[in-house]
Short mmCIF file of C-alpha atoms in Angstrom, two decimals:
data_model
loop_
_atom_site.label_atom_id
_atom_site.label_comp_id
_atom_site.label_asym_id
_atom_site.label_seq_id
_atom_site.Cartn_x
_atom_site.Cartn_y
_atom_site.Cartn_z
CA MET A 1 13.19 65.56 41.31
CA SER A 2 13.10 68.51 39.01
CA SER A 3 15.89 69.09 36.52
CA SER A 4 15.34 72.83 36.29
CA VAL A 5 18.29 75.16 36.49
CA ASP A 6 18.63 76.95 39.77
CA PRO A 7 19.57 80.60 39.13
CA THR A 8 21.60 80.61 42.31
CA ASP A 9 23.66 77.59 41.20
CA SER A 10 27.15 78.73 40.10
CA ASN A 11 27.59 75.72 37.72
CA ALA A 12 24.54 76.67 35.60
CA PRO A 13 26.40 78.88 33.07
CA SER A 14 29.15 76.29 32.80
CA ASN A 15 26.63 73.47 32.12
CA LEU A 16 24.83 75.58 29.53
CA ARG A 17 28.10 76.45 27.79
CA SER A 18 29.12 72.76 27.74
CA ARG A 19 25.82 71.73 26.19
CA LEU A 20 26.03 74.46 23.55
CA THR A 21 29.60 73.42 22.71
CA LEU A 22 28.50 69.81 22.34
CA LEU A 23 25.60 70.83 20.09
CA ALA A 24 27.94 72.96 17.96
CA ILE A 25 30.35 70.02 17.51
CA VAL A 26 27.51 67.67 16.55
CA ALA A 27 26.19 70.27 14.09
CA LEU A 28 29.65 70.66 12.50
CA PHE A 29 29.87 66.92 11.87
CA LEU A 30 26.29 66.50 10.68
CA ALA A 31 26.16 69.55 8.38
CA PRO A 32 28.25 68.03 5.52
CA VAL A 33 26.31 64.77 5.68
CA LEU A 34 22.98 66.57 5.58
CA ALA A 35 24.20 68.81 2.73
CA ALA A 36 25.30 65.76 0.71
CA VAL A 37 22.00 63.99 1.30
CA PHE A 38 20.11 67.10 0.23
CA LEU A 39 22.19 67.59 -2.93
CA GLN A 40 21.62 63.97 -3.94
CA SER A 41 17.90 64.12 -3.27
CA ARG A 42 15.22 64.96 -5.80
CA MET A 43 14.55 68.23 -3.99
CA SER A 44 17.82 69.69 -5.29
CA ASP A 45 18.51 70.70 -8.89
CA TYR A 46 22.26 70.63 -8.29
CA ALA A 47 24.44 69.26 -11.06
CA PRO A 48 28.24 69.29 -10.84
CA GLU A 49 30.01 71.44 -13.39
CA ALA A 50 31.41 69.81 -16.48
CA SER A 51 34.75 68.04 -16.45
CA ARG A 52 37.86 69.88 -17.53
CA ALA A 53 38.76 67.00 -19.83
CA TYR A 54 38.54 67.61 -23.56
CA GLY A 55 37.80 64.02 -24.51
CA GLU A 56 34.53 62.29 -23.74
CA LEU A 57 34.92 59.77 -20.94
CA VAL A 58 33.86 56.25 -21.95
CA SER A 59 31.64 55.04 -19.14
CA PRO A 60 31.69 52.24 -18.31
CA VAL A 61 35.25 51.61 -19.44
CA VAL A 62 35.46 48.99 -22.19
CA ALA A 63 38.13 46.30 -21.82
CA LEU A 64 39.75 45.31 -25.10
CA PRO A 65 39.52 41.65 -26.09
CA ASP A 66 42.89 39.90 -26.42
CA PRO A 67 43.00 39.97 -30.25
CA ALA A 68 42.46 43.75 -30.21
CA ARG A 69 45.12 44.22 -27.50
CA ALA A 70 47.59 42.25 -29.60
CA ALA A 71 47.38 44.93 -32.31
CA LEU A 72 48.53 47.71 -29.96
CA PRO A 73 52.07 48.89 -30.77
CA ASP A 74 53.16 49.13 -27.11
CA ALA A 75 51.29 47.27 -24.38
CA GLN A 76 52.92 49.42 -21.68
CA ALA A 77 51.87 52.78 -23.15
CA TRP A 78 48.73 54.85 -23.40
CA THR A 79 47.60 54.42 -27.00
CA LEU A 80 45.71 56.83 -29.23
CA VAL A 81 43.79 54.68 -31.71
CA VAL A 82 42.49 56.44 -34.81
CA PRO A 83 39.68 54.61 -36.66
CA PRO A 84 39.77 54.46 -40.47
CA ALA A 85 36.94 57.00 -40.85
CA ALA A 86 39.17 59.70 -39.33
CA CYS A 87 41.96 58.79 -41.74
CA ALA A 88 39.78 58.59 -44.84
CA GLU A 89 40.62 61.85 -46.64
CA ALA A 90 43.44 63.65 -44.87
CA CYS A 91 45.45 60.77 -43.49
CA THR A 92 48.85 62.29 -44.31
CA GLU A 93 47.90 65.47 -42.45
CA LEU A 94 46.57 63.41 -39.54
CA LEU A 95 49.84 61.46 -39.31
CA ASP A 96 51.79 64.73 -39.33
CA LEU A 97 49.49 66.15 -36.65
CA LEU A 98 49.99 63.08 -34.45
CA GLY A 99 53.74 63.35 -34.99
CA ARG A 100 53.67 66.97 -33.81
CA LEU A 101 51.52 65.95 -30.83
CA ASP A 102 54.06 63.25 -29.99
CA ARG A 103 56.94 65.76 -30.12
CA ALA A 104 54.93 68.28 -28.05
CA LEU A 105 54.57 65.74 -25.25
CA GLY A 106 58.33 66.01 -24.74
CA ARG A 107 59.61 63.68 -22.04
CA HIS A 108 56.22 61.92 -21.93
CA ALA A 109 56.34 61.01 -25.64
CA ASP A 110 57.55 57.47 -24.88
CA GLU A 111 54.49 56.89 -22.70
CA VAL A 112 52.02 57.50 -25.56
CA ALA A 113 51.78 55.39 -28.71
CA GLU A 114 49.65 56.06 -31.77
CA LEU A 115 47.87 53.48 -33.88
CA VAL A 116 46.20 54.76 -37.03
CA PHE A 117 43.93 52.38 -38.92
CA PHE A 118 43.35 52.97 -42.61
CA ASP A 119 41.50 51.30 -45.44
CA GLY A 120 43.30 50.71 -48.70
CA THR A 121 46.70 52.16 -49.55
CA PRO A 122 49.00 52.94 -46.65
CA PRO A 123 49.25 56.70 -46.12
CA ALA A 124 52.53 58.54 -46.56
CA GLY A 125 53.46 60.89 -43.77
CA GLU A 126 56.20 62.03 -41.48
CA GLY A 127 54.22 61.43 -38.32
CA ALA A 128 55.29 59.34 -35.36
CA ALA A 129 52.14 57.28 -35.71
CA VAL A 130 52.05 53.62 -36.57
CA ALA A 131 49.71 53.02 -39.50
CA SER A 132 48.00 49.70 -40.05
CA PRO A 133 45.05 48.14 -41.89
CA VAL A 134 42.15 47.41 -39.55
CA PRO A 135 42.38 43.97 -37.89
CA PRO A 136 39.06 42.07 -37.69
CA ALA A 137 38.95 42.29 -33.86
CA TRP A 138 39.23 46.08 -34.01
CA GLN A 139 36.75 46.37 -36.87
CA ALA A 140 34.14 44.46 -34.84
CA LEU A 141 34.87 46.50 -31.68
CA LEU A 142 34.66 49.86 -33.49
CA VAL A 143 31.30 48.97 -35.02
CA GLU A 144 29.89 47.33 -31.88
CA GLN A 145 30.77 50.29 -29.63
CA GLY A 146 29.83 52.99 -32.17
CA TRP A 147 33.40 54.32 -32.35
CA ALA A 148 33.84 53.92 -36.10
CA ASP A 149 33.16 57.65 -36.54
CA ALA A 150 35.37 58.82 -33.65
CA GLY A 151 38.43 60.95 -34.31
CA ALA A 152 40.48 58.98 -31.80
CA ILE A 153 40.02 56.77 -28.78
CA LEU A 154 42.42 56.50 -25.87
CA VAL A 155 43.41 53.09 -24.50
CA ASP A 156 45.14 52.89 -21.12
CA PRO A 157 48.12 50.56 -20.45
CA LEU A 158 45.76 47.96 -18.97
CA GLY A 159 43.91 47.64 -22.30
CA ASN A 160 40.80 49.64 -21.39
CA VAL A 161 39.24 52.18 -23.73
CA MET A 162 38.63 55.19 -21.54
CA MET A 163 38.25 58.32 -23.70
CA ARG A 164 36.86 59.26 -27.08
CA TYR A 165 37.76 62.35 -29.13
CA PRO A 166 35.82 64.00 -31.98
CA VAL A 167 36.92 63.67 -35.63
CA ASP A 168 38.13 67.27 -35.78
CA PHE A 169 39.99 67.03 -32.45
CA ASP A 170 42.10 69.92 -31.25
CA PRO A 171 45.64 68.57 -30.70
CA SER A 172 46.53 71.19 -28.07
CA ARG A 173 43.49 70.29 -25.96
CA MET A 174 44.21 66.59 -26.45
CA LYS A 175 47.80 67.23 -25.33
CA ARG A 176 46.52 68.80 -22.08
CA ASP A 177 44.35 65.70 -21.46
CA LEU A 178 47.31 63.41 -22.06
CA GLU A 179 49.65 65.44 -19.88
CA ARG A 180 47.11 65.41 -17.05
CA LEU A 181 46.62 61.65 -17.39
CA LEU A 182 50.34 60.97 -17.50
CA LYS A 183 51.01 63.21 -14.52
CA TYR A 184 48.59 61.32 -12.30
CA SER A 185 49.06 57.88 -13.86
CA LYS A 186 50.71 55.22 -11.77
CA PHE A 187 51.18 52.82 -14.71
CA ASN A 188 54.50 54.16 -15.95
CA GLU A 189 56.33 54.82 -12.69
CA SER A 190 59.62 53.05 -12.26
#
């Protein structure tokens, strides 16, 4: 039996339309999958655009050891940790800058803590930051991870280091990062 379409058959246009509709539906579902496979293949030079975040994402995230977590001022808050190298010369100004950043966060200020490590004499400043000599657990972690020269690192409430900021960080751009994180964070919801 031949499966050719009889031009005198009145169902022929209906069958053709049904098959084309089915092919269109299959194509609609397969197109995104094929596009994704192509973009991930070596044939494509596609690279996603850069992140909007100011800080550099630490990947993979580094979990703090318990002795380092114990030094955090508030275990329930996001914590900006400033290594001693960033506080070497202008520590008073840095503390004032962190204090202004804390005030600029407004209602989210309680969700962010600051921990500034210093070497030697405690700095004088009006900032909201907590200043402390470097505990041995943090000293080892900063050296091991290569963060000793960072301007600041961000620790989430679970004790994971997730972002790193340059020494000459821009506080307004850091504030935008923090506001974005706090907006989407589920850690501090009541």
